[in-house]
CSV table of C-alpha atoms in Angstrom, one decimal:
chain,number,residue,atom,x,y,z
C,1,MET,CA,-6.3,9.6,0.4
C,2,PRO,CA,-8.1,7.1,-1.9
C,3,SER,CA,-5.9,4.8,-3.9
C,4,ARG,CA,-5.9,4.8,-7.7
C,5,ARG,CA,-7.9,1.6,-7.7
C,6,SER,CA,-10.3,2.7,-5.0
C,7,PHE,CA,-11.0,5.8,-7.1
C,8,LEU,CA,-11.6,3.5,-10.1
C,9,LEU,CA,-14.0,1.4,-8.1
C,10,ALA,CA,-16.0,4.4,-7.1
C,11,ALA,CA,-16.1,5.8,-10.6
C,12,THR,CA,-17.1,2.4,-12.0
C,13,ALA,CA,-20.0,2.2,-9.5
C,14,ALA,CA,-21.2,5.6,-10.6
C,15,ALA,CA,-21.0,4.8,-14.3
C,16,ALA,CA,-22.4,1.3,-14.1
C,17,ALA,CA,-25.7,0.2,-15.5
C,18,PRO,CA,-28.5,-0.6,-13.1
C,19,SER,CA,-27.6,-3.6,-10.9
C,20,LEU,CA,-28.9,-7.0,-11.8
C,21,SER,CA,-31.4,-8.5,-9.5
C,22,LEU,CA,-29.0,-10.7,-7.6
C,23,GLN,CA,-29.8,-12.1,-4.2
C,24,ALA,CA,-26.4,-10.9,-2.9
C,25,GLN,CA,-26.7,-7.3,-4.1
C,26,ARG,CA,-26.8,-4.4,-1.7
C,27,PRO,CA,-24.9,-1.1,-1.5
C,28,SER,CA,-21.4,-1.6,-0.1
C,29,THR,CA,-22.1,1.0,2.6
C,30,ALA,CA,-24.8,-1.3,4.0
C,31,PRO,CA,-23.6,-4.8,3.7
C,32,PRO,CA,-26.1,-7.6,3.2
C,33,SER,CA,-27.3,-9.6,6.2
C,34,ASP,CA,-26.0,-13.1,6.6
C,35,LEU,CA,-29.3,-14.5,5.2
C,36,LYS,CA,-28.8,-12.6,1.9
C,37,LEU,CA,-25.1,-13.3,1.4
C,38,PRO,CA,-23.9,-16.3,-0.6
C,39,ALA,CA,-22.9,-19.1,1.6
C,40,PRO,CA,-19.1,-18.8,1.1
C,41,ILE,CA,-19.2,-15.1,2.2
C,42,ALA,CA,-21.6,-15.7,5.0
C,43,ALA,CA,-19.2,-18.3,6.4
C,44,LEU,CA,-16.5,-15.7,6.9
C,45,THR,CA,-16.1,-14.5,10.5
C,46,SER,CA,-14.3,-11.5,12.1
C,47,ARG,CA,-10.6,-11.8,12.5
C,48,ARG,CA,-10.0,-8.5,14.2
C,49,SER,CA,-8.8,-10.1,17.4
C,50,GLU,CA,-5.8,-11.5,15.4
C,51,ALA,CA,-4.4,-8.0,14.7
C,52,VAL,CA,-1.9,-6.9,17.3
C,53,PRO,CA,-1.3,-3.1,17.1
C,54,ILE,CA,2.2,-1.6,16.9
C,55,THR,CA,3.4,-0.7,20.4
C,56,LEU,CA,4.7,2.5,21.8
C,57,GLU,CA,8.0,0.7,22.5
C,58,GLU,CA,8.4,-0.2,18.8
C,59,ARG,CA,7.7,3.5,17.8
C,60,GLU,CA,10.4,4.6,20.3
C,61,GLN,CA,12.8,2.2,18.5
C,62,ARG,CA,11.8,3.8,15.2
C,63,VAL,CA,12.7,7.2,16.5
C,64,GLU,CA,16.1,6.1,17.7
C,65,ARG,CA,16.7,4.4,14.3
C,66,ALA,CA,15.8,7.7,12.6
C,67,ARG,CA,18.3,9.6,14.8
C,68,GLN,CA,21.0,7.1,13.8
C,69,LEU,CA,20.3,7.6,10.1
C,70,LEU,CA,20.1,11.4,10.5
C,71,ALA,CA,23.6,11.3,12.0
C,72,GLU,CA,24.9,8.9,9.3
C,73,HIS,CA,23.6,11.1,6.5
C,74,LYS,CA,24.7,14.4,8.2
C,75,ILE,CA,21.1,15.7,8.3
C,76,ASP,CA,20.2,17.8,11.3
C,77,ALA,CA,16.5,17.3,11.6
C,78,LEU,CA,13.6,15.4,9.9
C,79,VAL,CA,10.4,17.2,9.1
C,80,ILE,CA,7.2,15.1,8.6
C,81,THR,CA,3.9,16.8,7.9
C,82,THR,CA,0.9,14.5,7.3
C,83,GLY,CA,0.5,11.0,5.9
C,84,THR,CA,1.9,7.6,6.4
C,85,SER,CA,5.3,8.5,7.8
C,86,LEU,CA,3.7,10.7,10.5
C,87,ASN,CA,1.6,7.7,11.5
C,88,TYR,CA,4.6,5.4,11.3
C,89,PHE,CA,6.7,7.4,13.8
C,90,THR,CA,4.0,8.9,16.0
C,91,GLY,CA,0.7,7.0,15.7
C,92,LEU,CA,-0.9,10.3,14.7
C,93,ARG,CA,-3.4,10.2,11.8
C,94,TRP,CA,-3.6,13.8,10.6
C,95,GLY,CA,-5.5,14.7,7.4
C,96,GLN,CA,-3.7,16.7,4.7
C,97,SER,CA,-4.7,20.4,4.7
C,98,GLU,CA,-3.5,23.7,3.4
C,99,ARG,CA,-2.6,24.6,7.0
C,100,PHE,CA,0.9,23.5,8.0
C,101,PHE,CA,1.2,20.8,10.6
C,102,ALA,CA,4.5,19.0,11.3
C,103,TRP,CA,6.3,16.7,13.7
C,104,VAL,CA,10.0,17.5,13.7
C,105,LEU,CA,12.8,15.2,14.9
C,106,PRO,CA,16.2,16.8,15.6
C,107,VAL,CA,19.2,14.6,15.4
C,108,LYS,CA,19.7,15.4,19.1
C,109,GLY,CA,17.2,16.6,21.7
C,110,SER,CA,13.4,16.2,21.9
C,111,PRO,CA,11.0,16.1,19.0
C,112,PHE,CA,8.5,19.0,18.6
C,113,ILE,CA,5.2,19.7,16.9
C,114,VAL,CA,4.2,22.8,14.9
C,115,SER,CA,0.5,23.2,14.7
C,116,PRO,CA,-2.3,25.8,14.0
C,117,VAL,CA,-3.2,27.3,17.3
C,118,PHE,CA,-6.8,26.1,17.1
C,119,GLU,CA,-5.6,22.5,16.7
C,120,GLU,CA,-3.6,22.5,19.9
C,121,GLY,CA,-6.3,20.9,22.0
C,122,ARG,CA,-6.7,18.1,19.5
C,123,VAL,CA,-2.9,17.6,19.4
C,124,ARG,CA,-2.6,17.4,23.2
C,125,GLU,CA,-5.6,15.1,23.4
C,126,ARG,CA,-3.8,12.6,21.1
C,127,MET,CA,-0.5,13.1,23.0
C,128,GLU,CA,-2.2,12.1,26.2
C,129,ALA,CA,-4.3,9.3,24.7
C,130,LYS,CA,-4.2,5.8,26.3
C,131,PRO,CA,-2.7,3.6,25.1
C,132,ALA,CA,0.0,6.0,24.2
C,133,THR,CA,1.3,6.1,20.7
C,134,LEU,CA,3.5,9.2,20.5
C,135,PRO,CA,7.2,8.6,21.4
C,136,GLN,CA,8.6,11.0,24.0
C,137,ALA,CA,5.2,12.7,24.3
C,138,SER,CA,6.1,14.1,27.8
C,139,ASN,CA,9.1,15.9,26.3
C,140,THR,CA,7.5,17.0,23.0
C,141,LYS,CA,6.9,20.7,22.9
C,142,VAL,CA,4.0,22.1,20.8
C,143,TYR,CA,4.6,25.4,18.9
C,144,THR,CA,1.4,27.0,17.6
C,145,TRP,CA,0.8,29.6,14.9
C,146,ASN,CA,-2.2,31.9,14.2
C,147,GLU,CA,-3.8,32.2,10.8
C,148,ASP,CA,-1.9,35.5,10.0
C,149,GLU,CA,1.5,34.1,11.0
C,150,ASN,CA,4.2,32.3,9.1
C,151,PRO,CA,4.5,28.7,10.3
C,152,TYR,CA,7.8,28.1,8.5
C,153,ALA,CA,9.4,30.9,10.5
C,154,LEU,CA,8.2,29.1,13.6
C,155,VAL,CA,9.9,25.9,12.4
C,156,ALA,CA,13.2,27.8,12.1
C,157,LYS,CA,12.6,29.4,15.6
C,158,ALA,CA,11.9,25.9,17.1
C,159,LEU,CA,15.0,24.5,15.4
C,160,LYS,CA,17.1,27.3,16.8
C,161,GLU,CA,15.9,26.5,20.3
C,162,ALA,CA,16.9,22.9,19.7
C,163,GLY,CA,20.4,24.2,18.8
C,164,ILE,CA,20.1,23.9,15.0
C,165,THR,CA,20.8,27.2,13.2
C,166,THR,CA,22.7,25.9,10.2
C,167,GLY,CA,22.7,22.6,8.3
C,168,LYS,CA,20.4,20.3,6.5
C,169,ILE,CA,16.7,19.7,7.1
C,170,GLY,CA,15.3,16.5,5.7
C,171,VAL,CA,11.8,16.8,4.2
C,172,GLU,CA,9.6,13.7,3.8
C,173,GLU,CA,9.1,12.9,0.1
C,174,ARG,CA,5.3,13.1,0.1
C,175,THR,CA,5.2,16.6,1.6
C,176,GLN,CA,3.1,18.9,-0.5
C,177,PHE,CA,5.1,21.5,-2.4
C,178,ALA,CA,3.8,24.5,-0.5
C,179,PHE,CA,5.1,23.0,2.7
C,180,SER,CA,8.5,21.9,1.4
C,181,ASP,CA,9.0,25.2,-0.3
C,182,GLY,CA,8.1,27.1,2.9
C,183,ILE,CA,10.6,25.0,4.9
C,184,ALA,CA,13.3,25.6,2.2
C,185,HIS,CA,12.9,29.3,2.6
C,186,ALA,CA,12.4,29.4,6.4
C,187,SER,CA,16.1,30.4,7.0
C,188,PRO,CA,19.0,31.4,4.8
C,189,THR,CA,21.3,29.2,6.8
C,190,LEU,CA,19.2,26.0,6.6
C,191,THR,CA,19.0,23.8,3.5
C,192,ALA,CA,16.1,21.6,2.7
C,193,VAL,CA,17.1,18.1,1.4
C,194,SER,CA,15.3,14.8,0.8
C,195,GLY,CA,14.3,12.9,3.9
C,196,THR,CA,13.9,9.7,2.0
C,197,PRO,CA,17.2,8.2,3.3
C,198,ILE,CA,15.7,8.4,6.8
C,199,THR,CA,12.1,7.4,6.1
C,200,PHE,CA,13.0,4.6,3.7
C,201,GLY,CA,15.9,3.6,6.0
C,202,CYS,CA,13.4,3.0,8.8
C,203,ARG,CA,10.3,1.8,6.9
C,204,GLY,CA,12.0,-0.3,4.3
C,205,VAL,CA,12.9,-3.2,6.6
C,206,LYS,CA,9.9,-4.6,8.5
C,207,THR,CA,10.0,-5.8,12.1
C,208,PRO,CA,8.4,-9.1,13.2
C,209,ALA,CA,5.4,-7.1,14.5
C,210,GLU,CA,4.9,-5.4,11.1
C,211,LEU,CA,5.4,-8.7,9.2
C,212,ALA,CA,2.7,-10.4,11.4
C,213,LEU,CA,0.2,-7.7,10.4
C,214,MET,CA,1.1,-8.0,6.7
C,215,ARG,CA,0.8,-11.8,6.8
C,216,LEU,CA,-2.7,-11.4,8.4
C,217,ALA,CA,-3.7,-8.8,5.8
C,218,ASN,CA,-2.6,-11.1,2.9
C,219,ASP,CA,-4.3,-14.1,4.4
C,220,VAL,CA,-7.5,-12.2,4.9
C,221,THR,CA,-7.4,-11.0,1.3
C,222,PHE,CA,-6.8,-14.5,0.0
C,223,ASN,CA,-9.8,-15.9,2.0
C,224,VAL,CA,-12.0,-13.0,0.9
C,225,TYR,CA,-11.1,-13.5,-2.8
C,226,GLU,CA,-11.7,-17.2,-2.6
C,227,ALA,CA,-15.1,-16.7,-1.0
C,228,VAL,CA,-16.2,-14.2,-3.6
C,229,TYR,CA,-14.8,-16.4,-6.5
C,230,LYS,CA,-16.9,-19.3,-5.2
C,231,SER,CA,-19.9,-16.9,-5.1
C,232,ALA,CA,-19.4,-15.5,-8.6
C,233,GLN,CA,-21.9,-16.3,-11.4
C,234,PRO,CA,-22.1,-15.7,-15.1
C,235,GLY,CA,-24.3,-12.6,-15.8
C,236,MET,CA,-23.0,-10.8,-12.7
C,237,THR,CA,-21.6,-7.3,-13.4
C,238,ASN,CA,-18.1,-6.4,-12.4
C,239,ARG,CA,-19.6,-3.8,-10.1
C,240,GLN,CA,-21.5,-6.6,-8.3
C,241,PHE,CA,-18.4,-8.7,-8.0
C,242,SER,CA,-16.6,-5.7,-6.3
C,243,GLU,CA,-19.5,-5.1,-4.0
C,244,LEU,CA,-19.4,-8.8,-2.9
C,245,VAL,CA,-15.7,-8.3,-2.1
C,246,SER,CA,-16.6,-5.2,0.1
C,247,ALA,CA,-19.3,-7.3,1.9
C,248,ALA,CA,-16.8,-10.1,2.5
C,249,TYR,CA,-14.3,-7.6,4.0
C,250,ASN,CA,-17.0,-6.4,6.3
C,251,ARG,CA,-17.5,-9.9,7.5
C,252,VAL,CA,-13.8,-10.3,8.4
C,253,GLY,CA,-13.7,-6.9,10.0
C,254,PHE,CA,-11.1,-5.0,7.9
C,255,PRO,CA,-11.6,-2.3,5.2
C,256,GLY,CA,-10.8,-3.5,1.7
C,257,ASP,CA,-11.9,-3.6,-1.9
C,258,ALA,CA,-11.1,-5.0,-5.3
C,259,SER,CA,-11.5,-3.9,-8.8
C,260,CYS,CA,-12.8,-6.4,-11.3
C,261,GLN,CA,-12.1,-6.3,-15.0
C,262,VAL,CA,-13.5,-8.7,-17.6
C,263,ALA,CA,-12.4,-9.9,-21.1
C,264,GLU,CA,-10.7,-7.1,-23.2
C,265,TYR,CA,-10.8,-4.7,-20.2
C,266,SER,CA,-8.4,-7.0,-18.3
C,267,ALA,CA,-5.8,-6.0,-20.9
C,268,LEU,CA,-5.8,-2.5,-19.2
C,269,PRO,CA,-3.5,-3.0,-16.2
C,270,HIS,CA,-5.5,-0.6,-14.0
C,271,GLY,CA,-8.8,-1.4,-15.6
C,272,SER,CA,-11.6,0.6,-17.3
C,273,LEU,CA,-14.6,2.6,-16.1
C,274,GLN,CA,-16.8,0.8,-18.6
C,275,PRO,CA,-19.6,-1.4,-17.1
C,276,GLN,CA,-18.8,-5.1,-17.7
C,277,VAL,CA,-20.7,-8.4,-17.5
C,278,ILE,CA,-19.0,-11.6,-16.5
C,279,ARG,CA,-19.4,-14.4,-19.0
C,280,GLU,CA,-18.3,-18.1,-19.0
C,281,GLY,CA,-14.9,-18.6,-20.5
C,282,GLN,CA,-13.8,-15.0,-20.3
C,283,ILE,CA,-10.8,-13.8,-18.4
C,284,ILE,CA,-11.6,-12.1,-15.1
C,285,LEU,CA,-8.9,-10.0,-13.4
C,286,ILE,CA,-9.3,-8.8,-9.8
C,287,ASP,CA,-6.9,-6.6,-7.9
C,288,ASP,CA,-6.4,-4.7,-4.6
C,289,GLY,CA,-6.4,-5.7,-0.9
C,290,CYS,CA,-7.1,-4.6,2.6
C,291,THR,CA,-5.7,-2.7,5.6
C,292,VAL,CA,-4.9,-4.3,8.9
C,293,GLU,CA,-3.7,-1.9,11.7
C,294,GLY,CA,-2.4,0.4,8.9
C,295,TYR,CA,-0.6,-2.4,7.0
C,296,GLN,CA,-1.6,-3.2,3.4
C,297,SER,CA,-2.1,-6.3,1.2
C,298,ASP,CA,-2.1,-6.1,-2.6
C,299,MET,CA,-3.1,-9.2,-4.5
C,300,SER,CA,-4.3,-9.9,-8.1
C,301,ARG,CA,-5.9,-13.1,-9.3
C,302,THR,CA,-6.9,-14.0,-12.9
C,303,PHE,CA,-9.4,-16.7,-13.6
C,304,VAL,CA,-12.3,-17.8,-15.7
C,305,LEU,CA,-15.7,-19.3,-14.8
C,306,GLY,CA,-16.0,-22.5,-16.8
C,307,LYS,CA,-13.4,-23.6,-19.3
C,308,ALA,CA,-10.4,-21.6,-20.4
C,309,THR,CA,-9.1,-21.6,-23.9
C,310,ASP,CA,-5.7,-22.9,-24.9
C,311,LYS,CA,-4.4,-19.4,-25.5
C,312,GLN,CA,-5.6,-18.2,-22.1
C,313,LYS,CA,-3.9,-21.2,-20.5
C,314,LYS,CA,-0.7,-20.6,-22.4
C,315,VAL,CA,-0.5,-17.0,-21.3
C,316,PHE,CA,-1.4,-17.9,-17.7
C,317,GLU,CA,1.4,-20.4,-17.6
C,318,ILE,CA,4.0,-17.9,-18.9
C,319,VAL,CA,3.0,-15.3,-16.2
C,320,HIS,CA,3.0,-18.0,-13.6
C,321,LYS,CA,6.6,-19.0,-14.5
C,322,ALA,CA,7.6,-15.3,-14.6
C,323,GLN,CA,6.2,-14.8,-11.1
C,324,ALA,CA,8.1,-17.8,-9.8
C,325,ALA,CA,11.3,-16.7,-11.5
C,326,ALA,CA,11.1,-13.2,-9.9
C,327,LEU,CA,10.8,-14.8,-6.4
C,328,ALA,CA,13.6,-17.3,-7.1
C,329,ALA,CA,15.9,-14.4,-8.0
C,330,ALA,CA,15.5,-12.7,-4.7
C,331,HIS,CA,18.2,-12.9,-2.0
C,332,PRO,CA,19.7,-10.4,0.3
C,333,GLY,CA,22.3,-8.3,-1.5
C,334,VAL,CA,20.7,-8.8,-5.0
C,335,GLN,CA,19.8,-5.5,-6.7
C,336,CYS,CA,16.1,-4.7,-7.0
C,337,GLN,CA,16.4,-4.4,-10.8
C,338,ALA,CA,17.4,-8.1,-11.0
C,339,ILE,CA,14.0,-9.2,-9.8
C,340,ASP,CA,12.3,-7.4,-12.6
C,341,ALA,CA,14.8,-8.7,-15.1
C,342,ALA,CA,14.2,-12.3,-14.1
C,343,ALA,CA,10.4,-12.1,-14.7
C,344,ARG,CA,10.8,-10.0,-17.9
C,345,LYS,CA,13.2,-12.6,-19.4
C,346,VAL,CA,10.7,-15.4,-19.0
C,347,ILE,CA,7.9,-13.3,-20.7
C,348,SER,CA,10.2,-12.1,-23.6
C,349,ASP,CA,11.6,-15.6,-24.2
C,350,ALA,CA,8.1,-16.9,-24.5
C,351,GLY,CA,7.4,-14.6,-27.4
C,352,PHE,CA,5.7,-11.7,-25.5
C,353,GLY,CA,8.5,-9.2,-26.0
C,354,PRO,CA,10.4,-7.3,-26.6
C,355,ASP,CA,10.8,-5.6,-23.2
C,356,TYR,CA,7.7,-3.7,-22.2
C,357,LYS,CA,5.5,-4.5,-25.2
C,358,TYR,CA,3.1,-6.9,-23.5
C,359,PHE,CA,4.5,-6.7,-19.9
C,360,SER,CA,4.1,-3.0,-19.6
C,361,HIS,CA,4.9,-2.2,-16.0
C,362,ARG,CA,7.6,-3.1,-13.4
C,363,VAL,CA,7.4,-6.4,-11.7
C,364,GLY,CA,6.8,-5.0,-8.2
C,365,HIS,CA,6.8,-2.3,-5.6
C,366,GLY,CA,7.6,-2.1,-2.0
C,367,ILE,CA,4.6,-2.5,0.3
C,368,GLY,CA,3.9,-1.9,4.0
C,369,MET,CA,1.8,1.0,5.4
C,370,ASP,CA,1.5,2.3,1.9
C,371,GLY,CA,0.3,0.1,-0.9
C,372,HIS,CA,3.2,1.4,-3.0
C,373,GLU,CA,6.3,2.5,-1.2
C,374,TRP,CA,10.1,2.2,-1.5
C,375,PRO,CA,11.9,0.4,-2.9
C,376,TYR,CA,10.7,-0.5,-6.4
C,377,LEU,CA,11.5,-3.6,-8.4
C,378,VAL,CA,12.4,-1.9,-11.7
C,379,ARG,CA,15.2,-1.6,-14.1
C,380,GLY,CA,17.8,0.9,-13.0
C,381,ASN,CA,17.1,0.5,-9.3
C,382,THR,CA,20.4,-0.8,-7.8
C,383,THR,CA,19.2,-0.8,-4.2
C,384,PRO,CA,20.2,-4.1,-2.7
C,385,LEU,CA,17.6,-6.3,-1.1
C,386,ALA,CA,17.8,-6.8,2.6
C,387,ALA,CA,16.1,-9.3,4.9
C,388,GLY,CA,12.8,-7.9,6.0
C,389,MET,CA,12.0,-5.9,2.9
C,390,THR,CA,8.5,-6.6,1.5
C,391,PHE,CA,7.3,-6.3,-2.1
C,392,SER,CA,4.6,-7.3,-4.6
C,393,ASP,CA,5.5,-9.8,-7.3
C,394,GLU,CA,3.1,-9.1,-10.2
C,395,PRO,CA,4.2,-9.9,-13.7
C,396,GLY,CA,1.5,-9.6,-16.4
C,397,ILE,CA,0.9,-10.1,-20.1
C,398,TYR,CA,-1.7,-7.7,-21.7
C,399,ILE,CA,-3.0,-8.4,-25.2
C,400,THR,CA,-4.9,-5.3,-26.4
C,401,GLY,CA,-8.4,-6.1,-27.5
C,402,GLU,CA,-8.4,-9.6,-26.1
C,403,PHE,CA,-7.4,-10.1,-22.5
C,404,GLY,CA,-4.8,-9.7,-19.8
C,405,VAL,CA,-3.3,-12.0,-17.2
C,406,ARG,CA,-1.6,-10.7,-14.0
C,407,LEU,CA,-0.7,-12.7,-10.9
C,408,GLU,CA,0.2,-10.8,-7.8
C,409,ASP,CA,1.3,-11.9,-4.4
C,410,ASP,CA,3.2,-10.1,-1.7
C,411,TRP,CA,6.4,-11.5,-0.3
C,412,VAL,CA,9.3,-10.8,2.1
C,413,VAL,CA,13.0,-11.1,1.7
C,414,THR,CA,14.4,-13.7,4.2
C,415,PRO,CA,18.0,-14.5,4.9
C,416,SER,CA,17.7,-17.4,2.5
C,417,GLY,CA,15.6,-15.9,-0.3
C,418,GLY,CA,12.1,-14.7,-1.0
C,419,GLU,CA,9.0,-16.0,0.8
C,420,MET,CA,5.4,-15.4,-0.4
C,421,PHE,CA,2.7,-14.6,2.1
C,422,THR,CA,0.1,-16.5,0.0
C,423,PRO,CA,0.1,-19.5,-2.3
C,424,GLN,CA,0.7,-18.9,-6.0
C,425,SER,CA,-2.4,-19.3,-8.0
C,426,PRO,CA,-2.1,-22.6,-9.8
C,427,SER,CA,-4.5,-22.3,-12.8
C,428,LEU,CA,-7.2,-20.2,-14.4
C,429,GLU,CA,-9.9,-22.7,-13.7
C,430,ASP,CA,-9.0,-23.4,-10.1
C,431,PRO,CA,-7.3,-20.2,-8.9
C,432,PHE,CA,-7.4,-20.9,-5.2
C,433,ALA,CA,-6.4,-24.6,-5.1
C,434,LYS,CA,-3.6,-25.3,-2.6
C,435,ALA,CA,-0.8,-27.8,-3.3
């Protein structure tokens, strides 16, 4: 599914005025040749060899962790249809459809799959693929249903064969309503409940292998952003800037993109569809990331080409301090809401309050295989931080009609505090300088 920002990029491209005649400009689906790219982008090279895929052994460990959590929460089985959690546990990438497809994990016994009958061949092909990705593939039974049959009754039948006739069935939170409703009514003796305690309980804390992929994704995004920043010119459209980002990601070998918002449009946290032109001295806000073996980065940088005004610098410094304060507040056991509070206090104390007036969103979100996932750094979330959790840290100040500043880096909770994957941006005029 396209992200909100990916959709925005596509819509902006469709709405934009004709491209300026820039040497670097080509459609993002056909990236420019090395000779046509600006030198900083042409200097980028593929980094795909650095990405180590998640192993079958690690997925087996995920399944066992899920069983432990099922037992702890007194849930008898977990049902996952399509999407990220299916990929997380099984390595299967299965597009969302109106036809019910599910991988089901009983608290005891072998997992099973419920699939449309005409998809069985494709299912078994993936179950037998090398290298293997599906845990306990040799013990996984495939139940199939025809177009005129009720797949939810088949789920109940399969659960009965697994010894589950009463109890709770955990449904993954992003399951479409028709599926969750069908599961809920599959049997009068089975109750559908949220599967989030299981999926979040597994996905919330990252393993060393996951963290390595996230570090790579963030490092790649940092290098791509820096190369495109060095290639940017006054007179370029925001669409052209975004297309250079796509070309740079093609150079490094990972899919990625970035929205680009200029001047007053940067005061809209998720941007505008309006075509925009980059000018010297105006705020430029870029945002998004890339995917490395299924793991995401999410990074924002705010900068100007040329000289920044005193007001722009003042706002940047406040946001910079707020980002640092959020990270400094992070330690295992601290509630998620405390991280948001630390950043919000800096911004409010500096005169950009009260509360959400200028800093209009939470300070961060969990990140991993989804760009936004549990847990969220927002007031009211009392979930305690744990080592291995990963988040964005993205305070902002948005002044309607003038400009907005947001700084965003991803970070991990360590036993001693918070650690960013990338260096904080030091200034508007030199956003990628390293200490």
